[in-house]
Amino acid sequence: MLKSLFLRFLKDRLLLIMFYLLNIVCVLLFFHLSEPANKEYFYPLAIGLFFLSVYLFIDWFRFYPTNHAIEMLGKGQNIELAASTEEQKAFQQLLHKAVSEYTKENNELKEQSRERISMLSHWMHHLKTPVSVIELILNNEAKTEILEKIQQENKRLHTSIEQVLTMIRMDQFENDFEVQTVDLVASLRKLINARKKEWIYQSLFPAIETSEEDALIITDPKWNEILIDQIISNAIKYSSLKEGSKKLVFQIERIGDHIHLMIIDEGVGIPAYDLERVFQPFFTGENGRKHRNSTGIGLYLSKKIADKLGAKITIHSSHGEGTAVTIRWLAGPKPGSV
């Protein structure tokens, strides 16, 4: 970095050096023409070069601190910007003014964003109340085909509200995060049992396949259940587009120091040209144009949560045959191990 700074220093002063040397040559030429007998060139030339060197030496120590600080700031290091020359001081004042204006504008935008998020959060929580009341009323009524459909639509509305609230909570993820050893099989059974009516309504048959007696993973239990539930919700949604009974298989496998969960559905699958974009926010693709309830949020949330949990999520699919989503976690210690 010192070499690059020195080259920049010389480049900035190249015109000055050239004019100074030209001036020396002109002075020597003038005295030579005035007194042809005088052959002394080295002494005045040496004096001129000495003063030039002294000037450049002093100027270098005025140039280096400020430009070194700029280099460090460009690399993301927090360092005080020292100014020596009037030009550097003017630049420093301009920079401080720009930073002050940016900080003020940024704080205003953050405050506006917090107000919008707070209002949206309150609105979503208010929406949950009538949705919950509708669910209670439907549970106390004799089931008919129409009421079953209303209940399913109410469930979709509840899922959408929860997705929005999850997106809002993601901004404070670190404040609501606790790493624990979690039993993956128990979590899956809990999530499957919570959707009993949906399995029946959509003619879906969930099955857990595992060779592990204890599939323990290192993660946050609450966020991990949200992650898996988003995948299950997507699997149900796109499996419902196919007629007849379908399976939803949860395969658990231990590979080295990791636990892998593969969620395999027999739904409509995802076209190959859509696979690369499925984790982008609000991307629905070809299936989304056919399914009116697609939001493009589920897989996006899954990827965001997986990244924050330190898990890895991948997806493979064959159009018309089904989709397999794989989630990988760090395996927890086996019971009895030290």
XYZ file of N, CA and C in Angstrom, residues 116-299:
552
model
N -44.018 1.863 10.332
C -44.807 1.033 9.415
C -44.867 -0.415 9.898
N -43.705 -0.928 10.337
C -43.660 -2.311 10.811
C -44.503 -2.475 12.062
N -44.435 -1.491 12.965
C -45.234 -1.543 14.191
C -46.725 -1.530 13.868
N -47.124 -0.671 12.929
C -48.527 -0.589 12.540
C -48.979 -1.892 11.877
N -48.116 -2.438 10.995
C -48.443 -3.693 10.309
C -48.558 -4.842 11.305
N -47.651 -4.851 12.294
C -47.686 -5.901 13.304
C -48.975 -5.846 14.123
N -49.348 -4.626 14.540
C -50.600 -4.474 15.295
C -51.798 -4.877 14.451
N -51.764 -4.513 13.188
C -52.865 -4.854 12.289
C -52.983 -6.365 12.129
N -51.855 -7.049 11.965
C -51.868 -8.500 11.810
C -52.394 -9.185 13.074
N -51.985 -8.660 14.231
C -52.470 -9.256 15.475
C -53.971 -9.027 15.656
N -54.461 -7.884 15.214
C -55.907 -7.644 15.260
C -56.649 -8.578 14.303
N -56.041 -8.883 13.166
C -56.675 -9.798 12.213
C -56.758 -11.223 12.757
N -55.791 -11.588 13.601
C -55.785 -12.947 14.138
C -57.009 -13.219 15.007
N -57.533 -12.176 15.664
C -58.681 -12.378 16.563
C -59.912 -12.881 15.820
N -60.398 -12.185 14.755
C -61.568 -12.720 14.041
C -61.304 -14.081 13.394
N -60.065 -14.309 12.944
C -59.735 -15.610 12.350
C -59.874 -16.710 13.397
N -59.388 -16.440 14.613
C -59.501 -17.426 15.698
C -60.956 -17.649 16.101
N -61.725 -16.563 16.114
C -63.157 -16.677 16.458
C -63.889 -17.517 15.416
N -63.594 -17.287 14.150
C -64.218 -18.079 13.077
C -63.885 -19.559 13.257
N -62.622 -19.852 13.608
C -62.196 -21.240 13.814
C -62.960 -21.878 14.967
N -63.159 -21.131 16.054
C -63.910 -21.658 17.204
C -65.366 -21.944 16.836
N -65.959 -21.006 16.084
C -67.364 -21.183 15.673
C -67.505 -22.416 14.793
N -66.598 -22.572 13.847
C -66.660 -23.712 12.929
C -66.444 -25.031 13.665
N -65.596 -25.034 14.684
C -65.352 -26.263 15.442
C -66.568 -26.693 16.258
N -67.427 -25.731 16.593
C -68.624 -26.044 17.387
C -69.850 -26.325 16.534
N -69.689 -26.214 15.216
C -70.808 -26.464 14.313
C -70.700 -27.855 13.691
N -71.864 -28.392 13.334
C -71.876 -29.673 12.616
C -71.227 -29.473 11.251
N -70.336 -30.376 10.892
C -69.551 -30.199 9.675
C -70.386 -30.492 8.435
N -70.342 -29.562 7.506
C -70.910 -29.755 6.172
C -69.797 -29.456 5.175
N -70.050 -29.760 3.921
C -69.021 -29.537 2.901
C -68.662 -28.056 2.788
N -69.682 -27.202 2.896
C -69.432 -25.749 2.790
C -68.609 -25.261 3.969
N -68.979 -25.734 5.191
C -68.236 -25.317 6.377
C -66.796 -25.817 6.339
N -66.603 -27.020 5.777
C -65.238 -27.544 5.633
C -64.409 -26.633 4.735
N -65.006 -26.181 3.648
C -64.295 -25.282 2.728
C -63.994 -23.941 3.388
N -64.987 -23.433 4.146
C -64.759 -22.164 4.859
C -63.613 -22.326 5.852
N -63.585 -23.456 6.534
C -62.529 -23.701 7.521
C -61.151 -23.772 6.858
N -61.093 -24.386 5.688
C -59.817 -24.466 4.969
C -59.351 -23.082 4.517
N -60.290 -22.280 4.043
C -59.935 -20.915 3.632
C -59.495 -20.082 4.832
N -60.174 -20.307 5.966
C -59.794 -19.605 7.193
C -58.394 -20.023 7.642
N -58.075 -21.298 7.450
C -56.746 -21.808 7.786
C -55.689 -21.154 6.895
N -55.988 -20.977 5.625
C -55.043 -20.322 4.704
C -54.819 -18.862 5.112
N -55.897 -18.209 5.519
C -55.783 -16.827 5.980
C -54.898 -16.753 7.225
N -55.109 -17.699 8.148
C -54.295 -17.745 9.361
C -52.819 -17.978 9.020
N -52.558 -18.865 8.055
C -51.180 -19.143 7.625
C -50.534 -17.904 7.033
N -51.279 -17.165 6.220
C -50.743 -15.943 5.607
C -50.409 -14.892 6.664
N -51.284 -14.758 7.663
C -51.033 -13.810 8.758
C -49.765 -14.194 9.506
N -49.613 -15.492 9.787
C -48.425 -15.968 10.493
C -47.157 -15.732 9.673
N -47.246 -15.856 8.348
C -46.084 -15.598 7.496
C -45.650 -14.139 7.586
N -46.636 -13.237 7.563
C -46.314 -11.810 7.683
C -45.680 -11.515 9.034
N -46.241 -12.077 10.104
C -45.689 -11.858 11.444
C -44.284 -12.442 11.560
N -44.044 -13.567 10.898
C -42.703 -14.169 10.902
C -41.702 -13.261 10.208
N -42.098 -12.674 9.086
C -41.220 -11.746 8.371
C -40.885 -10.537 9.240
N -41.876 -10.055 9.997
C -41.646 -8.913 10.883
C -40.679 -9.297 12.005
N -40.860 -10.506 12.568
C -40.002 -10.949 13.679
C -38.562 -11.213 13.229
N -38.362 -11.451 11.937
C -37.019 -11.752 11.439
C -36.042 -10.612 11.719
N -36.542 -9.380 11.800
C -35.664 -8.233 12.068
C -35.080 -8.282 13.482
N -35.794 -8.952 14.398
C -35.286 -9.097 15.771
C -34.937 -10.555 16.063
N -34.457 -11.256 15.041
C -34.196 -12.689 15.165
C -33.243 -12.993 16.327
N -32.155 -12.218 16.436
C -31.132 -12.481 17.446
C -31.672 -12.300 18.868
N -32.717 -11.488 19.032
C -33.289 -11.264 20.363
C -34.225 -12.393 20.796
N -34.583 -13.250 19.844
C -35.526 -14.334 20.125
C -34.932 -15.650 19.614
N -33.694 -15.916 20.023
C -32.953 -17.054 19.481
C -32.232 -17.779 20.607
N -32.498 -19.061 20.762
C -31.870 -19.852 21.816
C -31.527 -21.234 21.266
N -30.235 -21.528 21.181
C -29.770 -22.803 20.636
C -29.946 -23.904 21.673
N -30.570 -25.002 21.236
C -30.799 -26.153 22.108
C -30.590 -27.442 21.319
N -30.562 -28.547 22.057
C -30.595 -29.866 21.414
C -32.058 -30.244 21.240
N -32.473 -30.465 20.007
C -33.884 -30.683 19.679
C -34.077 -32.074 19.076
N -35.132 -32.746 19.523
C -35.504 -34.043 18.950
C -36.305 -33.792 17.677
N -35.686 -34.075 16.527
C -36.317 -33.779 15.241
C -37.586 -34.595 15.028
N -37.577 -35.855 15.439
C -38.753 -36.724 15.247
C -39.941 -36.184 16.037
N -39.689 -35.772 17.286
C -40.769 -35.227 18.119
C -41.324 -33.942 17.508
N -40.455 -33.097 16.959
C -40.903 -31.861 16.310
C -41.775 -32.167 15.105
N -41.374 -33.153 14.318
C -42.160 -33.521 13.127
C -43.536 -34.049 13.522
N -43.574 -34.875 14.537
C -44.868 -35.424 14.972
C -45.795 -34.309 15.463
N -45.226 -33.341 16.161
C -46.011 -32.203 16.637
C -46.596 -31.417 15.459
N -45.783 -31.163 14.456
C -46.247 -30.402 13.290
C -47.260 -31.188 12.472
N -47.047 -32.486 12.362
C -47.987 -33.333 11.602
C -49.333 -33.396 12.315
N -49.318 -33.582 13.626
C -50.575 -33.677 14.387
C -51.360 -32.372 14.348
N -50.663 -31.239 14.213
C -51.344 -29.946 14.168
C -52.123 -29.753 12.872
N -51.852 -30.612 11.879
C -52.506 -30.470 10.569
C -53.363 -31.691 10.224
N -53.898 -32.348 11.226
C -54.675 -33.570 10.994
C -55.807 -33.366 9.991
N -56.543 -32.276 10.168
C -57.698 -32.036 9.289
C -57.264 -31.782 7.850
N -56.132 -31.122 7.690
C -55.647 -30.833 6.330
C -55.251 -32.112 5.613
N -54.618 -33.049 6.346
C -54.231 -34.314 5.709
C -55.464 -35.030 5.154
N -56.507 -35.032 5.961
C -57.737 -35.716 5.526
C -58.382 -34.970 4.369
N -58.485 -33.652 4.508
C -59.157 -32.831 3.485
C -58.434 -32.906 2.145
N -57.097 -32.953 2.169
C -56.312 -32.958 0.928
C -55.939 -34.368 0.471
N -56.426 -35.399 1.172
C -56.111 -36.810 0.843
C -54.599 -37.042 0.835
N -53.945 -36.545 1.872
C -52.494 -36.683 2.010
C -52.177 -37.602 3.184
N -51.145 -38.444 3.001
C -50.772 -39.382 4.054
C -49.304 -39.148 4.434
N -49.063 -38.473 5.580
C -47.684 -38.220 6.010
C -47.057 -39.468 6.624
N -45.759 -39.651 6.410
C -45.053 -40.799 6.973
C -43.621 -40.397 7.317
N -43.191 -40.778 8.517
C -41.823 -40.495 8.954
C -40.988 -41.760 8.796
N -39.894 -41.655 8.065
C -38.980 -42.774 7.849
C -37.613 -42.407 8.405
N -37.146 -43.186 9.382
C -35.849 -42.886 9.982
C -35.183 -44.157 10.476
N -33.874 -44.203 10.321
C -33.090 -45.319 10.835
C -32.421 -44.935 12.154
N -32.642 -43.681 12.571
C -32.029 -43.164 13.789
C -32.972 -43.315 14.975
N -32.455 -43.855 16.063
C -33.261 -43.938 17.280
C -33.482 -42.551 17.874
N -32.428 -41.734 17.807
C -32.504 -40.378 18.346
C -31.939 -39.415 17.305
N -32.825 -38.713 16.611
C -32.392 -37.727 15.619
C -32.317 -36.369 16.297
N -31.224 -36.138 17.024
C -31.059 -34.896 17.770
C -30.279 -33.886 16.935
N -30.748 -32.649 16.903
C -30.095 -31.598 16.128
C -29.848 -30.377 17.018
N -28.876 -29.548 16.614
C -28.564 -28.314 17.337
C -29.246 -27.157 16.610
N -30.243 -26.570 17.266
C -30.993 -25.486 16.618
C -31.865 -24.778 17.640
N -32.611 -23.780 17.199
C -33.622 -23.126 18.024
C -34.959 -23.823 17.757
N -35.596 -24.386 18.792
C -36.811 -25.185 18.558
C -37.948 -24.424 17.889
N -38.196 -23.188 18.326
C -39.328 -22.439 17.768
C -39.100 -22.085 16.306
N -37.943 -21.486 16.008
C -37.663 -21.089 14.624
C -37.529 -22.303 13.721
N -37.021 -23.396 14.272
C -36.869 -24.603 13.461
C -38.227 -25.174 13.060
N -39.189 -25.100 13.967
C -40.539 -25.579 13.633
C -41.190 -24.679 12.580
N -40.936 -23.380 12.668
C -41.453 -22.465 11.643
C -40.854 -22.809 10.289
N -39.547 -23.101 10.273
C -38.857 -23.475 9.035
C -39.491 -24.709 8.405
N -39.639 -25.771 9.189
C -40.194 -27.021 8.657
C -41.655 -26.836 8.261
N -42.399 -26.069 9.059
C -43.824 -25.867 8.781
C -44.046 -25.149 7.452
N -43.132 -24.242 7.097
C -43.248 -23.564 5.798
C -43.103 -24.570 4.658
N -42.181 -25.520 4.812
C -41.985 -26.552 3.786
C -43.209 -27.458 3.696
N -43.742 -27.834 4.861
C -44.942 -28.683 4.875
C -46.117 -27.966 4.216
N -46.282 -26.698 4.541
C -47.374 -25.908 3.963
C -47.284 -25.879 2.441
N -46.061 -25.677 1.924
C -45.866 -25.673 0.475
C -46.176 -27.035 -0.128
N -45.733 -28.097 0.551
C -45.968 -29.452 0.045
C -47.465 -29.752 -0.038
N -48.209 -29.346 0.993
C -49.667 -29.560 0.996
C -50.318 -28.757 -0.129
N -49.899 -27.507 -0.259
C -50.498 -26.607 -1.247
C -50.374 -27.164 -2.659
N -49.186 -27.628 -3.015
C -48.964 -28.062 -4.399
C -49.298 -29.534 -4.621
N -49.431 -30.296 -3.533
C -49.927 -31.665 -3.670
C -51.427 -31.660 -3.931
N -52.101 -30.634 -3.410
C -53.562 -30.552 -3.577
C -53.970 -30.314 -5.026
N -53.019 -29.911 -5.872
C -53.345 -29.684 -7.279
C -53.501 -30.990 -8.047
N -53.042 -32.104 -7.468
C -53.172 -33.412 -8.124
C -54.321 -34.192 -7.496
N -55.034 -34.904 -8.317
C -56.182 -35.680 -7.840
C -55.707 -36.964 -7.159
N -56.580 -37.516 -6.307
C -56.299 -38.793 -5.666
C -55.469 -38.641 -4.414
N -55.183 -39.784 -3.790
C -54.400 -39.783 -2.553
C -52.913 -39.663 -2.873
N -52.216 -38.954 -1.989
C -50.777 -38.724 -2.168
C -50.056 -38.973 -0.846
N -48.762 -39.197 -0.943
C -47.929 -39.360 0.239
C -47.048 -38.128 0.457
N -46.740 -37.872 1.712
C -45.745 -36.862 2.063
C -44.781 -37.541 3.029
N -43.588 -37.824 2.538
C -42.632 -38.633 3.292
C -41.564 -37.745 3.935
N -41.281 -38.015 5.207
C -40.225 -37.322 5.949
C -39.103 -38.323 6.210
N -38.039 -38.238 5.445
C -36.910 -39.161 5.587
C -35.802 -38.504 6.406
N -35.392 -39.185 7.480
C -34.333 -38.666 8.351
C -33.117 -39.569 8.238
N -31.953 -38.965 8.033
C -30.724 -39.735 7.862
C -29.556 -38.986 8.508
N -28.698 -39.738 9.163
C -27.486 -39.143 9.746
C -26.316 -39.394 8.800
N -25.642 -38.311 8.408
C -24.466 -38.402 7.535
C -23.338 -37.644 8.219
N -22.372 -38.389 8.757
C -21.258 -37.762 9.465
C -21.743 -37.027 10.703
N -21.422 -35.754 10.784
C -21.803 -34.932 11.943
C -23.092 -34.166 11.709
N -23.859 -34.560 10.703
C -25.072 -33.815 10.372
C -26.278 -34.746 10.277
N -27.436 -34.152 10.555
C -28.721 -34.831 10.368
C -29.403 -34.221 9.150
N -29.848 -35.082 8.237
C -30.524 -34.629 7.017
C -31.995 -35.018 7.094
N -32.863 -34.068 6.797
C -34.303 -34.325 6.673
C -34.715 -34.036 5.240
N -35.269 -35.055 4.586
C -35.763 -34.877 3.223
C -37.284 -34.976 3.241
N -37.947 -33.903 2.831
C -39.410 -33.865 2.776
C -39.812 -34.066 1.324
N -40.406 -35.216 1.042
C -40.707 -35.614 -0.336
C -42.213 -35.633 -0.556
N -42.678 -34.828 -1.487
C -44.113 -34.838 -1.806
C -44.336 -35.431 -3.193
N -45.603 -35.731 -3.486
C -45.989 -36.269 -4.799
C -46.874 -35.273 -5.526
N -46.528 -34.000 -5.370
C -47.319 -32.932 -5.970
C -46.983 -32.696 -7.424
N -47.269 -31.481 -7.874
C -47.106 -31.168 -9.300
C -45.658 -30.929 -9.690
N -44.775 -30.776 -8.687
C -43.370 -30.529 -8.995
C -43.121 -29.099 -9.465
N -41.849 -28.786 -9.677
C -41.442 -27.442 -10.095
C -40.669 -27.544 -11.402
N -41.008 -26.737 -12.406
C -40.241 -26.760 -13.660
C -38.770 -26.439 -13.412
N -37.886 -27.036 -14.200
C -36.435 -26.857 -14.005
C -36.029 -25.390 -14.097
N -36.689 -24.634 -14.986
C -36.306 -23.234 -15.165
C -36.756 -22.341 -14.008
N -37.588 -22.862 -13.104
C -38.014 -22.087 -11.924
C -37.203 -22.410 -10.669
N -36.466 -23.532 -10.691
C -35.806 -24.016 -9.472
C -34.803 -23.016 -8.902
N -34.070 -22.332 -9.773
C -33.031 -21.420 -9.292
C -33.608 -20.199 -8.572
N -34.882 -19.919 -8.774
C -35.464 -18.689 -8.235
C -36.476 -18.930 -7.111
N -36.658 -20.189 -6.717
C -37.730 -20.483 -5.742
C -37.499 -19.854 -4.372
N -36.238 -19.526 -4.037
C -35.959 -18.919 -2.738
C -35.998 -17.395 -2.783
N -36.318 -16.834 -3.941
C -36.431 -15.379 -4.048
C -37.786 -14.925 -3.492
N -37.835 -13.757 -2.838
C -39.112 -13.302 -2.257
C -40.165 -13.039 -3.324
N -41.373 -13.524 -3.058
C -42.569 -13.304 -3.881
C -42.481 -13.944 -5.270
N -41.522 -14.864 -5.462
C -41.463 -15.577 -6.745
C -42.403 -16.779 -6.681
N -43.351 -16.844 -7.598
C -44.320 -17.941 -7.609
C -44.145 -18.877 -8.803
N -43.543 -18.387 -9.884
C -43.263 -19.245 -11.025
C -44.507 -19.735 -11.735
N -44.316 -20.798 -12.499
C -45.422 -21.344 -13.305
C -46.530 -21.898 -12.427
N -46.159 -22.598 -11.344
C -47.173 -23.163 -10.449
C -47.990 -22.073 -9.766
N -47.337 -20.950 -9.481
C -48.031 -19.841 -8.837
C -49.115 -19.245 -9.712
N -48.890 -19.287 -11.019
C -49.914 -18.755 -11.931
C -51.127 -19.677 -12.019
N -50.920 -20.936 -11.624
C -52.024 -21.899 -11.664
C -52.716 -22.022 -10.302
N -52.005 -21.648 -9.241
C -52.531 -21.801 -7.888
C -52.792 -20.422 -7.301
N -54.023 -20.087 -7.053
C -54.414 -18.736 -6.665
C -53.891 -18.348 -5.285
N -53.508 -19.333 -4.447
C -53.067 -19.016 -3.096
C -51.554 -18.881 -2.969
N -50.830 -18.942 -4.072
C -49.372 -18.823 -4.013
C -48.969 -17.394 -3.684
N -48.011 -17.281 -2.768
C -47.535 -15.954 -2.362
C -46.056 -15.745 -2.648
N -45.301 -16.845 -2.789
C -43.862 -16.712 -2.998
C -43.117 -16.336 -1.737
N -43.742 -16.541 -0.563
C -43.124 -16.168 0.706
C -42.570 -17.380 1.447
N -43.255 -18.532 1.358
C -42.916 -19.714 2.144
C -41.470 -20.161 2.024
N -41.014 -20.425 0.798
C -39.637 -20.897 0.597
C -38.622 -19.797 0.883
